[in-house]
Amino acid sequence: MAGSIDFSHARTPPGLRLYAVGDLHGRLDLLRAFHRHAATELQADAPADWRIVYLGDYVDRGPDTRGVLEFLAQAKARDPRHVVLAGNHDLGLLDFLAKPDPCGIFITHGGIETAASYGVHAAHFGAVEEGGDALRAFHTALAAAIPQSHLALLHALETSFDCGDFFCCHAGIRPGVALERQSVDDLVWIRGEFHRHEGLYPKVILHGHTPSGEVTVRPNRVNLDTGAYRTGRLSVLRVEEARKTILTVRQEGVFQSSAAVTP
């Protein structure tokens, strides 16, 4: 796959402002803080058009999956310029609802916190991680507790989004495979091959999935997962044509850095 675009030269379409939002994992407080900031910016300095692209993993680990999904469902219903992409944890929740598996990602990597946000507490059912009747009862209670609007949002998640010289997805892409031929499994799960690849792609890949202490800016990709559920720090890349800024969202406010300009 011939590459031609690096981060320093990548642009959004003329007049379009892009916000790419890292992994949320139940941090409704940080999502709200970002939206207050973005709404203020869009009102004070309105571009011709905009997109807010959420890079996946809204559920699990953090304290308020229910609140995050409700917020995103309402935002997308109000304005389709909110683009909500699938993460492996989001698809893992759907997998669990379809077929409860004690060894799946939902039970083993933070789904207990997701269920608790819906008022379904695993401790009330026994050893759900061992399967059997406890897991089945837990699954039944959770399936009944999740609103249809949240399920509709999850089932409608897109796996990628193109915006000018940028390609947005949750985890990354498989090197050597055309963007339009990437598998869903790679788009939401890939790590090693993608992270090790140093060549350029047709577009710069904006992704999350792999928590890092800081936003990782490379010529061919930007990782925006800064572990918000445990660090209290949500990272967002704002791009308007050639201008690139990293936003760091904390409970106390949103801080801007021009560090994104040069990889």
Coordinates of C-alpha atoms in Angstrom, one line a residue:
M1 CA 0.0 0.0 0.0
A2 CA 1.7 3.2 -1.2
G3 CA 1.8 5.9 1.4
S4 CA 1.9 9.6 0.7
I5 CA 0.6 11.7 3.6
D6 CA 2.4 12.5 6.8
F7 CA 1.0 14.2 9.9
S8 CA 2.7 17.5 9.4
H9 CA 1.2 17.9 5.9
A10 CA -2.2 16.4 6.6
R11 CA -5.3 18.6 6.3
T12 CA -9.0 18.5 6.7
P13 CA -11.3 19.6 3.8
P14 CA -11.5 23.4 3.4
G15 CA -13.5 25.0 6.1
L16 CA -14.0 21.8 8.2
R17 CA -13.0 21.5 11.8
L18 CA -12.4 18.0 13.1
Y19 CA -12.4 16.9 16.7
A20 CA -11.1 13.3 17.3
V21 CA -11.9 12.2 20.8
G22 CA -10.0 9.4 22.6
D23 CA -11.3 6.5 24.6
L24 CA -14.0 7.5 27.1
H25 CA -14.6 4.3 29.1
G26 CA -17.5 5.6 31.2
R27 CA -16.1 9.1 31.9
L28 CA -19.3 11.1 31.4
D29 CA -17.8 14.0 33.4
L30 CA -14.9 14.4 30.9
L31 CA -17.3 14.0 28.0
R32 CA -19.4 16.8 29.3
A33 CA -16.4 19.0 29.9
F34 CA -15.2 18.5 26.4
H35 CA -18.6 19.3 25.0
R36 CA -18.9 22.5 26.9
H37 CA -15.6 23.6 25.5
A38 CA -16.4 22.5 21.9
A39 CA -19.8 24.2 22.0
T40 CA -18.2 27.5 23.2
E41 CA -15.6 27.2 20.4
L42 CA -18.1 26.4 17.7
Q43 CA -20.3 29.4 18.8
A44 CA -17.5 31.9 19.2
D45 CA -15.4 30.9 16.1
A46 CA -17.8 28.9 13.9
P47 CA -16.2 27.0 11.0
A48 CA -18.1 26.4 7.8
D49 CA -18.6 22.8 8.9
W50 CA -17.4 20.4 11.7
R51 CA -17.3 16.8 12.8
I52 CA -16.8 15.4 16.2
V53 CA -15.5 11.8 15.9
Y54 CA -15.5 9.5 18.9
L55 CA -12.9 6.8 18.5
G56 CA -14.7 4.1 20.4
D57 CA -14.7 2.3 23.8
Y58 CA -17.5 4.1 25.6
V59 CA -18.3 1.2 27.9
D60 CA -16.5 -0.7 30.7
R61 CA -14.0 0.2 33.4
G62 CA -15.1 3.7 34.2
P63 CA -18.0 4.8 36.4
D64 CA -20.8 5.8 34.0
T65 CA -21.2 3.8 30.9
R66 CA -24.9 4.4 31.0
G67 CA -24.4 8.2 31.1
V68 CA -21.9 8.2 28.2
L69 CA -24.2 6.1 25.9
E70 CA -27.2 8.3 26.8
F71 CA -25.2 11.5 26.1
L72 CA -23.9 10.2 22.7
A73 CA -27.3 8.8 21.6
Q74 CA -28.8 12.2 22.3
A75 CA -26.0 14.1 20.6
K76 CA -26.1 12.0 17.5
A77 CA -29.9 12.3 17.3
R78 CA -29.6 16.1 17.5
D79 CA -26.8 16.4 14.9
P80 CA -25.4 13.7 12.6
R81 CA -22.1 15.5 12.5
H82 CA -21.4 13.5 15.8
V83 CA -19.7 10.4 14.4
V84 CA -19.6 7.5 16.8
L85 CA -17.1 4.7 16.0
A86 CA -17.0 1.2 17.3
G87 CA -14.4 0.1 19.9
N88 CA -13.6 -3.5 20.9
H89 CA -15.2 -3.0 24.3
D90 CA -18.4 -1.7 22.7
L91 CA -18.7 -4.7 20.4
G92 CA -17.8 -6.9 23.4
L93 CA -20.9 -5.7 25.2
L94 CA -23.0 -6.6 22.2
D95 CA -21.3 -10.0 22.1
F96 CA -22.1 -10.6 25.7
L97 CA -25.7 -9.6 25.3
A98 CA -26.0 -12.0 22.4
K99 CA -24.2 -14.9 24.2
P100 CA -22.9 -14.5 27.7
D101 CA -19.4 -15.8 28.0
P102 CA -17.5 -15.8 31.3
C103 CA -14.2 -15.6 29.4
G104 CA -15.2 -12.8 27.0
I105 CA -13.9 -9.2 27.2
F106 CA -17.0 -8.0 28.9
I107 CA -16.7 -10.1 32.0
T108 CA -12.9 -10.0 32.1
H109 CA -12.1 -6.4 31.3
G110 CA -14.5 -4.0 33.0
G111 CA -18.0 -5.1 32.1
I112 CA -18.9 -5.4 35.8
E113 CA -18.6 -1.6 36.1
T114 CA -20.7 -1.2 33.0
A115 CA -23.5 -3.3 34.5
A116 CA -23.3 -1.4 37.8
S117 CA -24.0 1.9 35.9
Y118 CA -27.3 0.3 34.9
G119 CA -28.0 -0.7 38.5
V120 CA -27.1 -4.4 37.9
H121 CA -24.5 -5.4 40.4
A122 CA -22.6 -8.6 39.8
A123 CA -22.1 -9.3 43.5
H124 CA -25.9 -9.8 43.9
F125 CA -25.8 -12.8 41.6
G126 CA -22.8 -14.8 42.9
A127 CA -19.7 -15.8 41.0
V128 CA -20.6 -14.6 37.5
E129 CA -17.1 -15.1 36.3
E130 CA -17.5 -18.8 36.7
G131 CA -20.5 -19.0 34.4
G132 CA -23.5 -21.2 35.1
D133 CA -26.8 -19.9 36.7
A134 CA -25.1 -16.8 38.2
L135 CA -23.9 -15.6 34.9
R136 CA -27.3 -16.4 33.2
A137 CA -29.2 -14.4 35.8
F138 CA -26.8 -11.5 35.6
H139 CA -27.1 -11.5 31.8
T140 CA -30.9 -11.5 31.9
A141 CA -30.9 -8.6 34.4
L142 CA -28.5 -6.5 32.3
A143 CA -30.3 -7.1 29.1
A144 CA -33.5 -5.9 30.7
A145 CA -31.8 -2.8 32.1
I146 CA -30.2 -1.4 29.0
P147 CA -32.5 1.1 27.2
Q148 CA -33.4 0.3 23.5
S149 CA -31.9 3.7 22.5
H150 CA -28.5 2.6 23.9
L151 CA -28.7 -0.7 22.0
A152 CA -29.7 1.1 18.8
L153 CA -26.6 3.3 19.2
L154 CA -24.3 0.4 19.7
H155 CA -25.7 -1.6 16.8
A156 CA -25.3 1.5 14.5
L157 CA -21.7 2.1 15.3
E158 CA -19.5 2.7 12.3
T159 CA -16.0 1.2 12.1
S160 CA -14.1 4.0 10.3
F161 CA -14.5 7.5 9.1
D162 CA -12.6 9.5 6.4
C163 CA -12.0 13.2 6.8
G164 CA -9.7 14.8 4.3
D165 CA -6.2 13.4 4.9
F166 CA -7.2 11.6 8.0
F167 CA -8.7 8.1 8.6
C168 CA -10.3 7.5 11.9
C169 CA -10.8 4.2 13.6
H170 CA -10.6 2.6 17.0
A171 CA -7.4 0.5 17.0
G172 CA -5.6 1.0 13.7
I173 CA -5.2 -0.7 10.4
R174 CA -3.2 -3.6 9.0
P175 CA -0.2 -2.4 7.0
G176 CA -0.3 -3.4 3.3
V177 CA -4.1 -3.6 3.1
A178 CA -6.1 -0.8 1.4
L179 CA -8.1 1.4 3.7
E180 CA -11.4 0.3 2.1
R181 CA -10.5 -3.4 2.6
Q182 CA -9.6 -3.3 6.3
S183 CA -11.4 -6.0 8.4
V184 CA -13.6 -5.0 11.3
D185 CA -11.4 -7.2 13.6
D186 CA -8.3 -5.2 12.7
L187 CA -10.0 -1.8 12.9
V188 CA -11.1 -2.5 16.5
W189 CA -8.3 -4.8 17.8
I190 CA -5.0 -4.5 16.0
R191 CA -1.9 -3.4 17.9
G192 CA 1.6 -4.8 17.3
E193 CA 1.9 -4.8 13.5
F194 CA 0.2 -1.4 13.2
H195 CA 2.3 0.2 16.0
R196 CA 5.6 -1.1 14.6
H197 CA 5.0 0.0 11.0
E198 CA 7.0 3.2 10.2
G199 CA 5.9 3.7 6.6
L200 CA 3.3 6.3 5.6
Y201 CA -0.2 5.4 4.7
P202 CA -2.5 7.0 2.2
K203 CA -4.0 8.9 5.1
V204 CA -2.9 9.7 8.7
I205 CA -4.6 7.2 11.1
L206 CA -6.3 8.7 14.2
H207 CA -6.9 6.0 16.7
G208 CA -7.1 5.0 20.4
H209 CA -7.3 1.5 21.9
T210 CA -3.8 1.4 23.5
P211 CA -3.5 3.6 26.6
S212 CA -0.4 5.8 26.8
G213 CA 0.8 8.4 29.2
E214 CA 0.7 11.1 26.5
V215 CA -0.8 11.5 23.1
T216 CA 1.4 9.6 20.7
V217 CA 2.1 11.6 17.5
R218 CA 3.9 9.8 14.7
P219 CA 4.2 10.8 11.0
N220 CA 1.7 8.1 10.1
R221 CA -0.6 7.9 13.1
V222 CA -1.8 9.6 16.3
N223 CA -2.9 7.7 19.4
L224 CA -5.4 9.6 21.5
D225 CA -6.0 7.0 24.2
T226 CA -4.6 8.5 27.4
G227 CA -6.5 6.1 29.8
A228 CA -9.2 8.5 30.8
Y229 CA -11.0 6.1 33.0
R230 CA -8.0 5.9 35.4
T231 CA -6.0 9.1 34.7
G232 CA -8.8 11.6 34.6
R233 CA -7.4 12.9 31.3
L234 CA -9.3 12.7 28.0
S235 CA -7.3 13.7 24.9
V236 CA -8.8 15.3 21.8
L237 CA -7.1 16.3 18.5
R238 CA -8.6 19.4 16.9
V239 CA -7.7 19.9 13.3
E240 CA -8.9 22.8 11.0
E241 CA -7.4 22.5 7.6
A242 CA -3.6 22.5 8.4
R243 CA -3.9 23.8 12.1
K244 CA -3.5 21.0 14.7
T245 CA -4.0 21.3 18.4
I246 CA -4.2 18.8 21.2
L247 CA -6.9 19.4 23.8
T248 CA -6.4 17.8 27.3
V249 CA -9.7 17.5 29.1
R250 CA -9.9 17.3 32.9
Q251 CA -12.7 17.9 35.3
E252 CA -11.3 21.3 36.1
G253 CA -11.2 22.4 32.4
V254 CA -9.7 22.0 29.0
F255 CA -6.1 22.8 28.3
Q256 CA -4.6 23.4 24.8
S257 CA -1.2 22.4 23.5
S258 CA 0.3 23.1 20.1
A259 CA 2.5 20.0 20.5
A260 CA 0.5 18.2 17.8
V261 CA 1.9 20.5 15.1
T262 CA 5.2 18.6 14.8
P263 CA 5.5 14.8 15.1

